[in-house]
């Protein structure tokens, strides 16, 4: 259960198990962010599930938002949860049909702007590492932020999906840092927190910048300014636990 002060409304996670598909349970993780003026404003919803593809999760989310519009100005979270339990199967069937159409028509899914959020454990040779990340971002025409806050190091990138994929390969296979004895080494302590298509409510970063933040609030503001409040609340606070 996540709680934010009145200015941000509240966010909470709900896990539900839907027993409909091929007789297996699908565990859905739903994150609702209710703005201050909810329910006259729609909640932000994010959907995750290990049993579904990212595209299916996006479809479930889109359908939930469609339902939410029908309940505008009345409390709706409970109704939305009931709805998804009853209709998950139909959404996924539709999703599979659309998915097949997409793959047959050109490379459909590779288009669009994608976003990547990485967490690095440490940088021993910080200056060299930062230069390398800057160079890759520039070569691949990626925008975003390299963010330092205390011991936390995050890389947030936006750009073509193929460039994002290429960046990940570089980050994993190049000798970007040095080990404790000063020898060049590959990045082994990186985790991909999120890789997703940029939505209309996200703002595009125009440049790639390196920034240091002295408080978690400052870091949160950076995400909020970019329309990425949900991304922040889902992935960043757990890093400080």
Short mmCIF file of C-alpha atoms in Angstrom, two decimals:
data_model
loop_
_atom_site.label_atom_id
_atom_site.label_comp_id
_atom_site.label_asym_id
_atom_site.label_seq_id
_atom_site.Cartn_x
_atom_site.Cartn_y
_atom_site.Cartn_z
CA UNK A 1 0.00 0.00 0.00
CA UNK A 2 1.57 3.26 -1.07
CA UNK A 3 0.44 6.53 0.37
CA UNK A 4 1.15 10.03 -0.86
CA UNK A 5 0.24 13.27 0.87
CA UNK A 6 -2.96 15.12 -0.12
CA UNK A 7 -1.23 17.06 -2.86
CA UNK A 8 -0.67 13.92 -4.91
CA UNK A 9 -3.80 11.97 -4.04
CA UNK A 10 -3.19 8.35 -3.06
CA UNK A 11 -1.73 5.32 -4.77
CA UNK A 12 -2.29 1.72 -3.90
CA UNK A 13 -1.51 -1.68 -5.37
CA UNK A 14 -3.99 -4.53 -5.62
CA UNK A 15 -3.15 -8.06 -6.63
CA UNK A 16 -5.98 -10.19 -7.97
CA UNK A 17 -5.97 -13.68 -9.26
CA UNK A 18 -8.24 -14.40 -12.25
CA UNK A 19 -8.93 -18.05 -12.90
CA UNK A 20 -10.14 -18.05 -16.48
CA UNK A 21 -7.41 -18.69 -18.96
CA UNK A 22 -6.57 -22.27 -19.89
CA UNK A 23 -7.54 -23.15 -16.32
CA UNK A 24 -4.51 -21.39 -14.91
CA UNK A 25 -4.60 -18.47 -12.53
CA UNK A 26 -3.48 -15.16 -13.93
CA UNK A 27 -2.08 -12.92 -11.21
CA UNK A 28 -2.74 -9.29 -12.08
CA UNK A 29 -0.91 -6.52 -10.25
CA UNK A 30 -2.88 -3.29 -10.52
CA UNK A 31 -1.52 0.05 -9.38
CA UNK A 32 -4.15 2.77 -9.00
CA UNK A 33 -3.16 6.38 -8.48
CA UNK A 34 -6.16 8.44 -7.46
CA UNK A 35 -5.66 12.16 -8.09
CA UNK A 36 -6.82 14.67 -5.49
CA UNK A 37 -10.05 15.44 -7.36
CA UNK A 38 -10.94 11.75 -7.93
CA UNK A 39 -13.55 10.54 -8.80
CA UNK A 40 -14.29 13.53 -11.03
CA UNK A 41 -10.85 12.86 -12.57
CA UNK A 42 -9.88 9.44 -13.89
CA UNK A 43 -7.33 7.46 -11.89
CA UNK A 44 -3.93 6.56 -13.34
CA UNK A 45 -3.79 2.79 -13.72
CA UNK A 46 -0.89 0.51 -14.42
CA UNK A 47 -1.23 -3.22 -15.03
CA UNK A 48 1.47 -5.85 -14.65
CA UNK A 49 1.36 -9.63 -14.82
CA UNK A 50 4.02 -12.27 -15.26
CA UNK A 51 1.58 -14.42 -17.24
CA UNK A 52 0.67 -11.75 -19.79
CA UNK A 53 2.75 -9.97 -22.41
CA UNK A 54 3.38 -6.25 -22.09
CA UNK A 55 0.98 -5.63 -24.99
CA UNK A 56 -1.76 -7.59 -23.22
CA UNK A 57 -1.18 -5.61 -20.01
CA UNK A 58 -1.48 -2.37 -22.02
CA UNK A 59 -4.74 -3.63 -23.55
CA UNK A 60 -6.14 -4.49 -20.12
CA UNK A 61 -5.15 -1.00 -18.92
CA UNK A 62 -6.79 0.69 -21.95
CA UNK A 63 -10.01 -1.26 -21.41
CA UNK A 64 -10.02 -0.39 -17.69
CA UNK A 65 -9.68 3.30 -18.54
CA UNK A 66 -12.59 2.97 -21.01
CA UNK A 67 -14.67 1.46 -18.19
CA UNK A 68 -13.50 4.19 -15.78
CA UNK A 69 -14.88 6.86 -18.13
CA UNK A 70 -18.34 5.29 -17.77
CA UNK A 71 -18.11 5.66 -13.98
CA UNK A 72 -16.73 9.19 -13.93
CA UNK A 73 -17.65 11.15 -10.78
CA UNK A 74 -18.57 8.03 -8.79
CA UNK A 75 -16.06 5.86 -6.86
CA UNK A 76 -15.04 3.23 -9.38
CA UNK A 77 -12.06 1.20 -8.26
CA UNK A 78 -14.17 -1.62 -6.87
CA UNK A 79 -16.25 -1.76 -10.08
CA UNK A 80 -13.11 -1.78 -12.21
CA UNK A 81 -11.67 -4.73 -10.27
CA UNK A 82 -14.92 -6.68 -10.64
CA UNK A 83 -14.99 -5.81 -14.34
CA UNK A 84 -11.46 -7.03 -15.01
CA UNK A 85 -12.16 -10.29 -13.16
CA UNK A 86 -15.15 -10.92 -15.40
CA UNK A 87 -13.72 -9.73 -18.72
CA UNK A 88 -10.04 -10.54 -18.67
CA UNK A 89 -10.51 -13.52 -20.99
CA UNK A 90 -12.24 -11.43 -23.69
CA UNK A 91 -9.62 -8.68 -23.53
CA UNK A 92 -6.81 -11.19 -23.98
CA UNK A 93 -8.57 -12.96 -26.85
CA UNK A 94 -8.97 -9.61 -28.62
CA UNK A 95 -5.41 -8.72 -27.77
CA UNK A 96 -4.12 -11.93 -29.39
CA UNK A 97 -6.12 -11.24 -32.55
CA UNK A 98 -4.77 -7.69 -32.83
CA UNK A 99 -1.27 -8.95 -32.10
CA UNK A 100 -1.44 -11.42 -34.98
CA UNK A 101 -2.64 -8.73 -37.36
CA UNK A 102 0.25 -6.50 -36.33
CA UNK A 103 2.93 -9.12 -36.88
CA UNK A 104 1.61 -9.99 -40.33
CA UNK A 105 1.47 -6.34 -41.42
CA UNK A 106 5.06 -5.07 -41.69
CA UNK A 107 7.06 -4.68 -38.51
CA UNK A 108 4.25 -2.67 -36.83
CA UNK A 109 5.40 -3.18 -33.27
CA UNK A 110 8.92 -1.79 -33.72
CA UNK A 111 7.64 1.71 -34.37
CA UNK A 112 6.82 4.30 -31.78
CA UNK A 113 8.90 5.95 -29.10
CA UNK A 114 10.00 3.78 -26.19
CA UNK A 115 11.23 4.53 -22.73
CA UNK A 116 13.76 2.67 -20.61
CA UNK A 117 14.49 3.05 -16.90
CA UNK A 118 17.71 1.44 -15.61
CA UNK A 119 19.14 1.18 -12.13
CA UNK A 120 22.92 0.93 -11.69
CA UNK A 121 24.44 -0.34 -8.50
CA UNK A 122 27.60 1.81 -8.58
CA UNK A 123 30.11 3.63 -10.81
CA UNK A 124 33.74 3.31 -9.75
CA UNK A 125 35.19 5.27 -12.67
CA UNK A 126 32.35 7.79 -12.63
CA UNK A 127 33.72 10.43 -15.05
CA UNK A 128 34.56 7.86 -17.74
CA UNK A 129 31.30 5.98 -17.22
CA UNK A 130 29.23 9.16 -17.53
CA UNK A 131 31.06 10.15 -20.75
CA UNK A 132 30.37 6.71 -22.23
CA UNK A 133 26.65 6.88 -21.43
CA UNK A 134 26.49 10.40 -22.91
CA UNK A 135 28.23 9.24 -26.08
CA UNK A 136 25.91 6.25 -26.56
CA UNK A 137 22.79 8.38 -25.96
CA UNK A 138 24.02 10.93 -28.48
CA UNK A 139 24.97 8.31 -31.13
CA UNK A 140 21.62 6.54 -30.80
CA UNK A 141 19.69 9.85 -30.67
CA UNK A 142 18.24 9.02 -27.24
CA UNK A 143 17.08 11.73 -24.84
CA UNK A 144 16.51 11.55 -21.09
CA UNK A 145 18.44 11.79 -17.84
CA UNK A 146 21.32 10.19 -16.00
CA UNK A 147 20.26 10.74 -12.40
CA UNK A 148 22.30 10.57 -9.20
CA UNK A 149 20.62 10.74 -5.80
CA UNK A 150 22.74 9.61 -2.88
CA UNK A 151 23.83 6.09 -3.78
CA UNK A 152 21.04 5.64 -6.29
CA UNK A 153 21.96 5.87 -10.00
CA UNK A 154 19.17 5.83 -12.59
CA UNK A 155 19.25 6.13 -16.37
CA UNK A 156 16.00 7.19 -18.04
CA UNK A 157 16.03 7.08 -21.85
CA UNK A 158 13.53 7.80 -24.60
CA UNK A 159 13.89 7.06 -28.30
CA UNK A 160 13.20 4.59 -31.12
CA UNK A 161 12.60 1.08 -29.88
CA UNK A 162 15.50 -0.28 -31.94
CA UNK A 163 17.86 2.35 -30.45
CA UNK A 164 16.70 1.51 -26.91
CA UNK A 165 17.41 -2.18 -27.59
CA UNK A 166 20.83 -1.31 -29.00
CA UNK A 167 21.62 0.82 -25.95
CA UNK A 168 20.81 -2.11 -23.65
CA UNK A 169 23.19 -4.36 -25.59
CA UNK A 170 25.98 -1.75 -25.34
CA UNK A 171 25.34 -1.27 -21.63
CA UNK A 172 25.53 -5.02 -20.99
CA UNK A 173 28.44 -5.96 -23.25
CA UNK A 174 30.88 -3.01 -23.16
CA UNK A 175 33.58 -2.48 -20.56
CA UNK A 176 32.11 0.64 -19.01
CA UNK A 177 33.62 0.64 -15.53
CA UNK A 178 36.59 -0.65 -13.55
CA UNK A 179 36.58 -3.34 -10.88
CA UNK A 180 38.06 -2.98 -7.38
CA UNK A 181 41.57 -3.62 -8.73
CA UNK A 182 41.18 -0.94 -11.42
CA UNK A 183 40.74 -3.37 -14.35
CA UNK A 184 38.13 -2.49 -16.98
CA UNK A 185 34.94 -4.46 -16.48
CA UNK A 186 31.44 -4.89 -17.87
CA UNK A 187 28.30 -3.69 -16.08
CA UNK A 188 27.04 -6.70 -14.13
CA UNK A 189 24.93 -4.95 -11.50
CA UNK A 190 22.38 -3.25 -13.72
CA UNK A 191 18.66 -3.87 -13.49
CA UNK A 192 16.04 -2.89 -16.06
CA UNK A 193 13.23 -1.41 -13.98
CA UNK A 194 10.92 -0.63 -16.87
CA UNK A 195 10.85 -0.78 -20.66
CA UNK A 196 7.65 0.51 -22.17
CA UNK A 197 6.11 2.47 -25.02
CA UNK A 198 5.84 6.21 -24.38
CA UNK A 199 2.20 7.17 -23.84
CA UNK A 200 0.50 10.40 -24.86
CA UNK A 201 0.54 11.76 -21.28
CA UNK A 202 4.33 11.39 -21.04
CA UNK A 203 6.33 14.44 -22.05
CA UNK A 204 9.25 13.92 -24.38
CA UNK A 205 12.70 14.86 -23.11
CA UNK A 206 14.36 17.16 -25.66
CA UNK A 207 17.94 16.51 -24.51
CA UNK A 208 20.05 14.03 -22.57
CA UNK A 209 21.28 15.55 -19.30
CA UNK A 210 23.27 14.45 -16.26
CA UNK A 211 21.69 15.61 -13.02
CA UNK A 212 22.36 15.25 -9.30
CA UNK A 213 19.52 15.48 -6.77
CA UNK A 214 19.95 16.06 -3.06
CA UNK A 215 16.51 14.80 -1.96
CA UNK A 216 13.98 12.19 -3.06
CA UNK A 217 11.46 15.03 -3.52
CA UNK A 218 13.71 16.68 -6.13
CA UNK A 219 14.02 13.38 -7.97
CA UNK A 220 10.25 12.86 -7.80
CA UNK A 221 9.69 16.37 -9.27
CA UNK A 222 11.86 15.45 -12.27
CA UNK A 223 9.60 12.45 -12.97
CA UNK A 224 6.40 14.42 -12.31
CA UNK A 225 7.45 17.21 -14.70
CA UNK A 226 7.83 14.54 -17.39
CA UNK A 227 4.36 13.13 -16.67
CA UNK A 228 5.93 10.00 -15.18
CA UNK A 229 4.49 10.07 -11.64
CA UNK A 230 3.24 6.47 -11.87
CA UNK A 231 6.58 5.23 -13.18
CA UNK A 232 8.30 6.95 -10.26
CA UNK A 233 5.95 5.64 -7.58
CA UNK A 234 6.11 2.10 -8.93
CA UNK A 235 9.86 1.69 -9.36
CA UNK A 236 11.87 4.30 -7.44
CA UNK A 237 10.75 4.20 -3.74
CA UNK A 238 11.46 0.41 -3.47
CA UNK A 239 15.14 1.15 -4.28
CA UNK A 240 15.48 3.04 -1.00
CA UNK A 241 14.21 0.19 1.17
#
